[in-house]
Short mmCIF file of C-alpha atoms and ligand atoms in Angstrom, two decimals:
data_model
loop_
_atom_site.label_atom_id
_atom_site.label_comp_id
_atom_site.label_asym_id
_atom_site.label_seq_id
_atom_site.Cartn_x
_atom_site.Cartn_y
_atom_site.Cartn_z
CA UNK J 1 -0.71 2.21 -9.38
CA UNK J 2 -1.11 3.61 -12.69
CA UNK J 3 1.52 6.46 -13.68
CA UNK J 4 -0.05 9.81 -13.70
CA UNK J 5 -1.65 11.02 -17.85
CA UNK J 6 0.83 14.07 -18.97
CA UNK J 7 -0.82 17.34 -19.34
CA UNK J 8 0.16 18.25 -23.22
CA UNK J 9 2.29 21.53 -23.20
CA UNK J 10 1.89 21.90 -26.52
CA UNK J 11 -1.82 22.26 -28.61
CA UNK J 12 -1.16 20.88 -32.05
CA UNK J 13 1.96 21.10 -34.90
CA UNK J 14 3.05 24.54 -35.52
CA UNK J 15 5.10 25.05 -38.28
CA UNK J 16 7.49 23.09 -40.26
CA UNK J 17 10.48 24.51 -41.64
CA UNK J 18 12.88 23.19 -44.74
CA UNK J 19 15.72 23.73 -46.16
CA UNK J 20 15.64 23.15 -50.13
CA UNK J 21 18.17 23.37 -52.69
CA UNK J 22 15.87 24.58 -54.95
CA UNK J 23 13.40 27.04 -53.85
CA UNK J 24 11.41 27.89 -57.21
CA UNK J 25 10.63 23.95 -57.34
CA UNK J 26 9.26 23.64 -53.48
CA UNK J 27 7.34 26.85 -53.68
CA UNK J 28 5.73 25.31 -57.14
CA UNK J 29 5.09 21.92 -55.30
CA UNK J 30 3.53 23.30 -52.25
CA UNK J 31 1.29 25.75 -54.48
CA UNK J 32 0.23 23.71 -57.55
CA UNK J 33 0.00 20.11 -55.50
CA UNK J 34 -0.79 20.89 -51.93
CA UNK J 35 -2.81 24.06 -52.56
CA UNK J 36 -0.80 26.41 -50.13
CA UNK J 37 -0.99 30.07 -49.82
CA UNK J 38 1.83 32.05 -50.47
CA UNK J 39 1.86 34.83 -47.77
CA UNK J 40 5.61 35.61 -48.07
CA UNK J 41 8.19 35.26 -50.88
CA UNK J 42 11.73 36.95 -50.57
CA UNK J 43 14.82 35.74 -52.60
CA UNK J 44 16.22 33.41 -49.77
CA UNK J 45 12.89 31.65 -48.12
CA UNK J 46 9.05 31.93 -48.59
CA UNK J 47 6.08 31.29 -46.02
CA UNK J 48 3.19 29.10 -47.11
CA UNK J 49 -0.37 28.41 -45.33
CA UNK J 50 -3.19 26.97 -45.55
CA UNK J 51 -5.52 28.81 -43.56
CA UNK J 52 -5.70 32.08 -41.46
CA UNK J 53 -2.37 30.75 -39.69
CA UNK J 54 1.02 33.45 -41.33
CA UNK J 55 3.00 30.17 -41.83
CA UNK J 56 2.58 26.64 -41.68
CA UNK J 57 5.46 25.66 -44.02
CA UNK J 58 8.42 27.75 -43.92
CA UNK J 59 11.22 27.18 -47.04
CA UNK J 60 14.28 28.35 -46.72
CA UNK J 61 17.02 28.66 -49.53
CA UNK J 62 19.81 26.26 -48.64
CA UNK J 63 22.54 24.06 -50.12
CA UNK J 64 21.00 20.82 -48.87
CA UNK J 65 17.37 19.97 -48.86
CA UNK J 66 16.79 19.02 -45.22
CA UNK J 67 14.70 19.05 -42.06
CA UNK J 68 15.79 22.99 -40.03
CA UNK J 69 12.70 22.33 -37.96
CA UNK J 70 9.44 20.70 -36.30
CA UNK J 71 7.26 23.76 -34.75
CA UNK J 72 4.97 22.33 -31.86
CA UNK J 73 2.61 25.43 -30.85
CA UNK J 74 1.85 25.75 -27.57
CA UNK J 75 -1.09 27.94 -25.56
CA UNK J 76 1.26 30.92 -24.10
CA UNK J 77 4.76 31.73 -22.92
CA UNK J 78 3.73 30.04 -19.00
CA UNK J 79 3.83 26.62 -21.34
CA UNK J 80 7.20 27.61 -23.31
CA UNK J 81 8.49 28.55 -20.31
CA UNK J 82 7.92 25.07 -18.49
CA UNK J 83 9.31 23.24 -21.40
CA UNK J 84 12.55 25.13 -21.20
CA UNK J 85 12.80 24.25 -18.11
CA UNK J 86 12.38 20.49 -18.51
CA UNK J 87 14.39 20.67 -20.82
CA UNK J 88 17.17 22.60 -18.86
CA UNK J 89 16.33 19.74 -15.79
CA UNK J 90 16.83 16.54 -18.32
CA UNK J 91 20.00 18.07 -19.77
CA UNK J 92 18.92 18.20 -23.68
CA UNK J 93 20.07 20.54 -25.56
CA UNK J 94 18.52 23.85 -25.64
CA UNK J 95 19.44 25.59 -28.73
CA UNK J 96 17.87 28.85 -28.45
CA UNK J 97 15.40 30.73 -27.22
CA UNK J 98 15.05 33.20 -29.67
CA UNK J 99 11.88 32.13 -32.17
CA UNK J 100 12.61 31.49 -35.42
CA UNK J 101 9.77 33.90 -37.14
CA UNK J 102 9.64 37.65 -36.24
CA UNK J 103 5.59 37.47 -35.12
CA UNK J 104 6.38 34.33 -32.81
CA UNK J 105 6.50 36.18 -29.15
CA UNK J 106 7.72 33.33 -27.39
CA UNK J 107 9.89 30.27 -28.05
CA UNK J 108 12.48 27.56 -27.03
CA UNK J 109 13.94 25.73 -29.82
CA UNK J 110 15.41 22.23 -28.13
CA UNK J 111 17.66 19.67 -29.93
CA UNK J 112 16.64 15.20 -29.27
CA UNK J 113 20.01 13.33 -28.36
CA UNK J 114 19.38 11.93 -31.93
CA UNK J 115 19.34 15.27 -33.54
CA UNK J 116 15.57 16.04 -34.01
CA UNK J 117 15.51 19.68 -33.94
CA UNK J 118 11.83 21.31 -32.12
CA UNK J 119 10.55 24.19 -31.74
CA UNK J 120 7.90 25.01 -29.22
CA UNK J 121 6.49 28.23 -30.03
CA UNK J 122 3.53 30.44 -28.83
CA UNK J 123 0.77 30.90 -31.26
CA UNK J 124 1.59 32.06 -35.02
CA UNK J 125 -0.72 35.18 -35.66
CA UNK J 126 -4.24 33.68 -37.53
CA UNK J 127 -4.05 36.85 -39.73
CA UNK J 128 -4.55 35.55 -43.48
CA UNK J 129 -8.31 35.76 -45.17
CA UNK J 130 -9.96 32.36 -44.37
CA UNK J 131 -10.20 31.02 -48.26
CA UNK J 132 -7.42 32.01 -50.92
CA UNK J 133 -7.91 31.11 -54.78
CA UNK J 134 -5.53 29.17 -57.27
CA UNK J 135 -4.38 25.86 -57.82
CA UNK J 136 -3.58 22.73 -56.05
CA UNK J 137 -5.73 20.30 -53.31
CA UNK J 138 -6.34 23.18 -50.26
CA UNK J 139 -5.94 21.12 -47.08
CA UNK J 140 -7.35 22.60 -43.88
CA UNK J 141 -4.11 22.65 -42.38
CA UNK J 142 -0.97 21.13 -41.42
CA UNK J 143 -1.71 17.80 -39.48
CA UNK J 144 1.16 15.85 -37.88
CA UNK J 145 4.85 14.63 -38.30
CA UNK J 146 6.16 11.67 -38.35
CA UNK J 147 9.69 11.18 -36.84
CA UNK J 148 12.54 8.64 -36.95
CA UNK J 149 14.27 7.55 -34.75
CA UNK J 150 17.18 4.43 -33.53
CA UNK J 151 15.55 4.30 -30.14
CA UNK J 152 11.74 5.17 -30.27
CA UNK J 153 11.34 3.95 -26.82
CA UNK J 154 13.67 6.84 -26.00
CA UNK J 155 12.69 9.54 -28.37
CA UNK J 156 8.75 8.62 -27.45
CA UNK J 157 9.57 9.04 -23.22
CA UNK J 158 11.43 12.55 -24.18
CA UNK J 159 8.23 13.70 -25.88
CA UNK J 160 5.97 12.72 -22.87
CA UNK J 161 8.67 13.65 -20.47
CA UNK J 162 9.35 17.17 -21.78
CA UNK J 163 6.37 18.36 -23.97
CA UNK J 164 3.88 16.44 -22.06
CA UNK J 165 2.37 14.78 -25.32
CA UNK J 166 0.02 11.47 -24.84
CA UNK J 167 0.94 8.52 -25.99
CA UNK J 168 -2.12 7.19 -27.82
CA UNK J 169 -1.46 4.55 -29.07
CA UNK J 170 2.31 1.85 -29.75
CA UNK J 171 3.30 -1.30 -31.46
CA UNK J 172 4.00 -3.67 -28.88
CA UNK J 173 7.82 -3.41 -29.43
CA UNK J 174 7.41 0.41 -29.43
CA UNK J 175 8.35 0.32 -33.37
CA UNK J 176 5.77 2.16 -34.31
CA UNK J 177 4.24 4.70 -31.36
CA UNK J 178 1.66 7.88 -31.90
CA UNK J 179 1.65 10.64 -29.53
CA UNK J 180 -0.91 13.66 -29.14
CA UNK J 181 -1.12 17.05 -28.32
CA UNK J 182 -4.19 18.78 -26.19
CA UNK J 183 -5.90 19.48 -29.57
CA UNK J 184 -6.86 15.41 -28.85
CA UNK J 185 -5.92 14.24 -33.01
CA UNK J 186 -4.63 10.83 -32.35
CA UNK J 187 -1.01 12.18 -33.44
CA UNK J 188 0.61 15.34 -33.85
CA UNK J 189 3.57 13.50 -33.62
CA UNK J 190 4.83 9.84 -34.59
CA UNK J 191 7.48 8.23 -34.17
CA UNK J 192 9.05 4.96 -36.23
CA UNK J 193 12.03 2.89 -35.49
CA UNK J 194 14.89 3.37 -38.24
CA UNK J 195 18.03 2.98 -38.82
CA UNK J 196 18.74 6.52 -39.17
CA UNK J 197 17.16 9.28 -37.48
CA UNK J 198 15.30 12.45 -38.90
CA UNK J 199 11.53 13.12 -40.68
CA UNK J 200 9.78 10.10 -42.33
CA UNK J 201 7.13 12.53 -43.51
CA UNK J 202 4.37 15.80 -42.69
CA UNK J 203 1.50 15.30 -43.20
CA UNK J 204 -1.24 18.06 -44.38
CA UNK J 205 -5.16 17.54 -43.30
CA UNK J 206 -7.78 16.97 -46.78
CA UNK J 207 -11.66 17.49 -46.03
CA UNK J 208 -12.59 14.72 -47.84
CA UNK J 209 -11.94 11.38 -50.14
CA UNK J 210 -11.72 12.93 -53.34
CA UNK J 211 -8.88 15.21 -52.61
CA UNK J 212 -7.35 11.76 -52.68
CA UNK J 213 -8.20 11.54 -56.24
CA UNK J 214 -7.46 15.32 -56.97
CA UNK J 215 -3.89 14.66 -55.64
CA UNK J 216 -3.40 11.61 -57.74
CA UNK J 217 -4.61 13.27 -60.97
CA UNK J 218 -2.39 16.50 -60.47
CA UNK J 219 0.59 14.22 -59.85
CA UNK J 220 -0.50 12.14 -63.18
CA UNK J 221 -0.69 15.93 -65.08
CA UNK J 222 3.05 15.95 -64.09
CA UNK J 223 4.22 12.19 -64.47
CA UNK J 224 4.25 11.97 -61.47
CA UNK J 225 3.40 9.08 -58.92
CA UNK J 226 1.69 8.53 -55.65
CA UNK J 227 4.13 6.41 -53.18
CA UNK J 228 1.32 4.79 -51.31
CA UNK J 229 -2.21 5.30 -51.30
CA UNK J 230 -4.74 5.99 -50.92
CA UNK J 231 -5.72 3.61 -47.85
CA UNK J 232 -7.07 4.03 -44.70
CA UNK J 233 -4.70 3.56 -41.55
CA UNK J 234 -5.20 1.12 -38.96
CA UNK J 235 -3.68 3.46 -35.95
CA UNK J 236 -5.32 6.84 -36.44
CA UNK J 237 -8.03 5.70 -38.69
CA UNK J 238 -7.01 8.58 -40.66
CA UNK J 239 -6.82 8.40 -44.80
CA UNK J 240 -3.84 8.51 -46.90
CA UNK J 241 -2.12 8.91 -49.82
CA UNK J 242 1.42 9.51 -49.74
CA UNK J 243 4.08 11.39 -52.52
CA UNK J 244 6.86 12.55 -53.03
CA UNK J 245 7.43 16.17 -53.08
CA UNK J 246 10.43 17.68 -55.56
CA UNK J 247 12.71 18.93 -52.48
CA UNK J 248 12.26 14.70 -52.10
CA UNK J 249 10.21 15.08 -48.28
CA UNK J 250 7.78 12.03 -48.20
CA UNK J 251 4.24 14.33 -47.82
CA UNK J 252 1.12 13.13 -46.80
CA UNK J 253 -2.30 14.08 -47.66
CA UNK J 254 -4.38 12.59 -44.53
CA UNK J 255 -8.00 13.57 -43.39
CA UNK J 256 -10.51 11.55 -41.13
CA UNK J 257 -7.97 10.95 -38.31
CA UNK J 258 -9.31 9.75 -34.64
CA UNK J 259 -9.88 12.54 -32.16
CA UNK J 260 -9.24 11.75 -28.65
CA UNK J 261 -10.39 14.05 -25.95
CA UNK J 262 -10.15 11.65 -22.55
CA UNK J 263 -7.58 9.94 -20.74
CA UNK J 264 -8.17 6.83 -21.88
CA UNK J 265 -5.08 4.16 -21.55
CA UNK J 266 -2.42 3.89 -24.44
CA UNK J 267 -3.32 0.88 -27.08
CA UNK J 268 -1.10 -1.79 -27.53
CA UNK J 269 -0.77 -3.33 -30.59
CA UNK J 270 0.99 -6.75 -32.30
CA UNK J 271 2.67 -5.56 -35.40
CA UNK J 272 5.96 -7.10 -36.90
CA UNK J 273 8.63 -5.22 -37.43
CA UNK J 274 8.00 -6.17 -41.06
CA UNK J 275 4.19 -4.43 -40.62
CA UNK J 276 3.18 -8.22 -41.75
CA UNK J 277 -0.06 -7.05 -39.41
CA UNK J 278 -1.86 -5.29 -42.76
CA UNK J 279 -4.56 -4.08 -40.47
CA UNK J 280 -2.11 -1.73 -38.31
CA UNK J 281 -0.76 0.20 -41.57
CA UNK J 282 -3.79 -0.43 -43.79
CA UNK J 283 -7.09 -1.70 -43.24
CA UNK J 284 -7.95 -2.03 -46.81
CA UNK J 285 -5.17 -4.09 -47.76
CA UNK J 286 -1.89 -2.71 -50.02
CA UNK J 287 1.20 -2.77 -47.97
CA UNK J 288 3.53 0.18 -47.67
CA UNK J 289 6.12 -0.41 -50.65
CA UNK J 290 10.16 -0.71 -49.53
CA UNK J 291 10.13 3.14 -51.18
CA UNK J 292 7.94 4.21 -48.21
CA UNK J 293 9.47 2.11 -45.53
CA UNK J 294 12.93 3.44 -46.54
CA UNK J 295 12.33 6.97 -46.94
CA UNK J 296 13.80 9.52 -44.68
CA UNK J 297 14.94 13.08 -44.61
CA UNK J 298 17.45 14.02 -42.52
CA UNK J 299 17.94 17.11 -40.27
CA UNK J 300 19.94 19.59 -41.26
CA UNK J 301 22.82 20.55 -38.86
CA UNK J 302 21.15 23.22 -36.35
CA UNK J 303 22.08 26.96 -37.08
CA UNK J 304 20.43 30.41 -35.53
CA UNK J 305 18.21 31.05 -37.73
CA UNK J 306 18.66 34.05 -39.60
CA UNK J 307 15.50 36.53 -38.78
CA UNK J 308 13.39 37.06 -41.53
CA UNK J 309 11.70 40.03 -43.24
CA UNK J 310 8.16 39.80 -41.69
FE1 LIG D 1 1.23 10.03 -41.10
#
């Protein structure tokens, strides 16, 4: 008998929030390359959007550019509430259940037995002006996350288990698997095996193809280079073109990506762990380069965060 479909607790990716070393230089990245908003700037963090959302992208002023924090948003506090209690009944870690921004009403902030830090929040208030001016690409908005982890078998049965995401789709060893949220995008969240764990990248949503070329001519104005890209996924179908920002996160501009809005089975699919299968990673042909494969950010060690101004 086939196992009962999880109902997704959560609707989509919330927020994500970084530590950096140097905020002046992610503030100028996240502005001038992605196209952000900035809706907030004090002297220790600054909140960034790309759409009527408050924040998307939360910096915060640190001594270590790391991961503080993946924000999965979910419908109400009835949802947040159920996910701190499976959380309490599988004996993770629950951190706190204070939220992390002062116009979140409801949240429970949970740490992975590998140290993934997430945040499951009620809605952040959609109070900005639709468009905003100035420089850089303008996504739509933030569009998924993309975690390692040792033991992706594990970490991708805690995100069912708990959050109630979907798996949509896994390599056949479970290397590679893509989860989704009731919003139906193929993945809010995925996760990669790896030697280490923490964030292999974020990922912001384009409109269109030549944002992709927008992205790599900004990055050329500032001898800069793309990582990988642009291609076209095999698991997602989404486009992308990957850099590196100058906190050194691994970003990705995506746009196209499958939406799935039934219950249809997972897909299982034969990929290598050396992602030999082009068509999985890229249907039009470059592999990923050792720079991508390699890259991770870790998380930073988990600390109350200290309310902000807002
Ligand atoms: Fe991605």
């Amino acid at each position: 008998m086939a196992l009962p479909t999880p109902t997704p607790l959560v609707t989509c990716l919330g927020h994500v929030t970084l530590d950096v070393i140097d905020l002046d230089a992610a503030i100028a990245d996240a502005t001038d390359i992605v196209g952000l908003r900035l809706v907030e700037r004090t002297q220790d963090h600054a909140l960034l959007t790309s759409n009527r959302r408050r924040a998307e992208l939360v910096l915060r002023r640190a001594g270590e550019d790391a991961v503080r924090a993946i924000g999965l948003e979910a419908p109400d506090a009835t949802a947040v509430a159920e996910v701190a209690a499976r959380v309490r009944r599988t004996g993770l870690a629950l951190l706190t259940d204070r939220p992390s921004l002062p116009f979140i009403a409801h949240a429970v902030t949970l740490e992975t037995p590998e140290g993934h830090v997430l945040e499951v929040h009620t809605p952040i208030p959609e109070d900005q002006a639709i468009r905003h001016g100035g420089p850089g690409i303008h996504p739509r908005r933030l569009c998924h996350v993309n975690l390692a982890s040792p033991d992706p078998m594990a970490c991708q049965a805690l995100l069912s288990d708990v959050l109630g995401l979907k798996l949509s789709e896994r390599t056949e060893a479970c290397d590679l698997a893509w989860l989704r949220a009731a919003d139906g995008r193929h993945h809010s969240v995925g996760v990669a095996r790896s030697a280490s764990p923490g964030l292999h990248h974020l990922a912001w949503e384009f409109a269109q193809f030549s944002d992709f070329m927008r992205l790599g001519d900004l990055l050329d104005t500032q001898d800069r280079l793309m990582v990988w890209g642009p291609g076209r996924h095999g698991c997602g179908d989404n486009l992308f073109a990957y850099y590196v920002d100058r906190s050194g996160f691994l970003v990705e501009c995506s746009a196209e990506m499958e939406v799935i809005l039934d219950d249809r089975p997972p897909s299982v699919i034969a990929c290598p762990p050396d992602l030999s299968n082009i068509k999985v990673v890229n249907r039009w042909g470059a592999p990923p380069p050792r720079a991508w494969i390699e890259h991770l950010s870790r998380f930073a060690v988990w600390r109350e965060t200290v309310a902000l101004a807002s």
